[in-house]
Coordinates of C-alpha atoms in Angstrom, one line a residue:
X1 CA 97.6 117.5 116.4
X2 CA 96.6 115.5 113.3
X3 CA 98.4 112.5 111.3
X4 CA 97.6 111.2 108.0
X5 CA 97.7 107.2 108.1
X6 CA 97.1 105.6 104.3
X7 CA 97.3 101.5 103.6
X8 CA 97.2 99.8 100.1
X9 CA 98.2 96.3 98.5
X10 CA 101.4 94.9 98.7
X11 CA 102.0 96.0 94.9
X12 CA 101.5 99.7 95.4
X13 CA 105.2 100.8 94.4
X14 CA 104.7 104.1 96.5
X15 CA 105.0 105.4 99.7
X16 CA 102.8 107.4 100.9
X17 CA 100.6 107.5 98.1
X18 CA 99.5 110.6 95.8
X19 CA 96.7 110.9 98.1
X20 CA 98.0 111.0 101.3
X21 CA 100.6 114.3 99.5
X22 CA 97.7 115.8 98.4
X23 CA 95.2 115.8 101.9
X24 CA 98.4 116.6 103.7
X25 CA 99.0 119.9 100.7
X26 CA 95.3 120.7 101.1
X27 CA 95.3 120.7 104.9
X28 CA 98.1 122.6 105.1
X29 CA 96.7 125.1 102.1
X30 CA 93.6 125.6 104.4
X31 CA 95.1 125.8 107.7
X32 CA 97.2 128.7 106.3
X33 CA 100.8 127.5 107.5
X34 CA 102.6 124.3 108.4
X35 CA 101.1 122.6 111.7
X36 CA 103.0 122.0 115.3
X37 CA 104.6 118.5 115.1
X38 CA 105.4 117.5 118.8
X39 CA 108.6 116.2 118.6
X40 CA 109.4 112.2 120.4
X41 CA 111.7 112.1 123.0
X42 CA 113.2 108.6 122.3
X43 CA 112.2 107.2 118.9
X44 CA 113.6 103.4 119.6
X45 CA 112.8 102.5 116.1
X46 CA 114.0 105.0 113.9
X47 CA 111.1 106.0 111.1
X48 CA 108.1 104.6 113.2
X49 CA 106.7 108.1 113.7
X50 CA 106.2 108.5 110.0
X51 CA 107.1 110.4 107.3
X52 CA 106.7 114.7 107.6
X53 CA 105.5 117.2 106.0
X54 CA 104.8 120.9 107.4
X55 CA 104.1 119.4 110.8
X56 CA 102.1 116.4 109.6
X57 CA 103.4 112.6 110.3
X58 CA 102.4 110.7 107.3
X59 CA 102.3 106.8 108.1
X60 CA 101.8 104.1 104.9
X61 CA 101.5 100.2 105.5
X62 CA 101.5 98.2 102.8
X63 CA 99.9 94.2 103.3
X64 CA 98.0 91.7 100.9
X65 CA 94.5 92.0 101.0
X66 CA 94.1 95.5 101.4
X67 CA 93.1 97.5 98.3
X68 CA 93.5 101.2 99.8
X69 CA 92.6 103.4 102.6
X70 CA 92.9 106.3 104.0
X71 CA 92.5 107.9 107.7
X72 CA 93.1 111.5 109.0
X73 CA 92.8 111.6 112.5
X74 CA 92.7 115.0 114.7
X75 CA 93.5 115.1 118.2
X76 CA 92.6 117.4 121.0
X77 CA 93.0 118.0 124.2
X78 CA 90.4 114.9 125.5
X79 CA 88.7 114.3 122.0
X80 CA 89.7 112.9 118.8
X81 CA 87.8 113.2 115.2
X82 CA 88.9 110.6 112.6
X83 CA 87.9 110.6 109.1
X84 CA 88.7 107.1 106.9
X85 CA 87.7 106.5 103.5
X86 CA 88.2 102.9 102.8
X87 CA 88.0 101.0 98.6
X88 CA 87.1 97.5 99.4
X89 CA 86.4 96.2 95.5
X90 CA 89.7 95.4 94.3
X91 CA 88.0 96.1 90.7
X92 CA 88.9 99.7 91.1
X93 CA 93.0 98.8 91.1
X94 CA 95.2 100.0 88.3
X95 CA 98.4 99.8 87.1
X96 CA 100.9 101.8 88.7

């Protein structure tokens, strides 16, 4: 299973970001078809599994004092492999 969790600044307009569409295109380009999405029994609050595409929950926060990050975590059977890429100036901002 994998998910695709991205978090900017409050005043990132959207959700998820350009980014986050294209790691979740490019995994699914390389994996070769969409991935298995276990489905949830009983979501109690609708939209907290995330956004979906091909198989791949897609999940944006949005808070002050973040600039932007990004975090694709893998899970297996016993194991998990996360990868994060994290901007911490907030020089490297634009306009949106």
């Amino acid at each position: 299973m994998q998910e695709i969790i991205e978090l900017h600044h409050d005043k990132k307009v959207d959700a998820p970001s350009g980014t986050a569409l294209a790691t979740a295109r490019l995994m699914i380009e390389a994996h070769g078809k969409p991935f298995a999405y276990p489905k949830t029994e009983k979501e109690t609050l609708k939209g907290t599994r995330g956004g979906h595409k091909d198989g791949l929950a897609i999940h944006s926060v949005r808070l002050p004092g973040l600039v932007a990050s990004q975090e694709v975590i893998f899970g297996a059977l016993g194991q998990t492999l996360s990868i994060r890429h994290d901007t911490i100036s907030g020089n490297v901002l634009c306009q949106a």
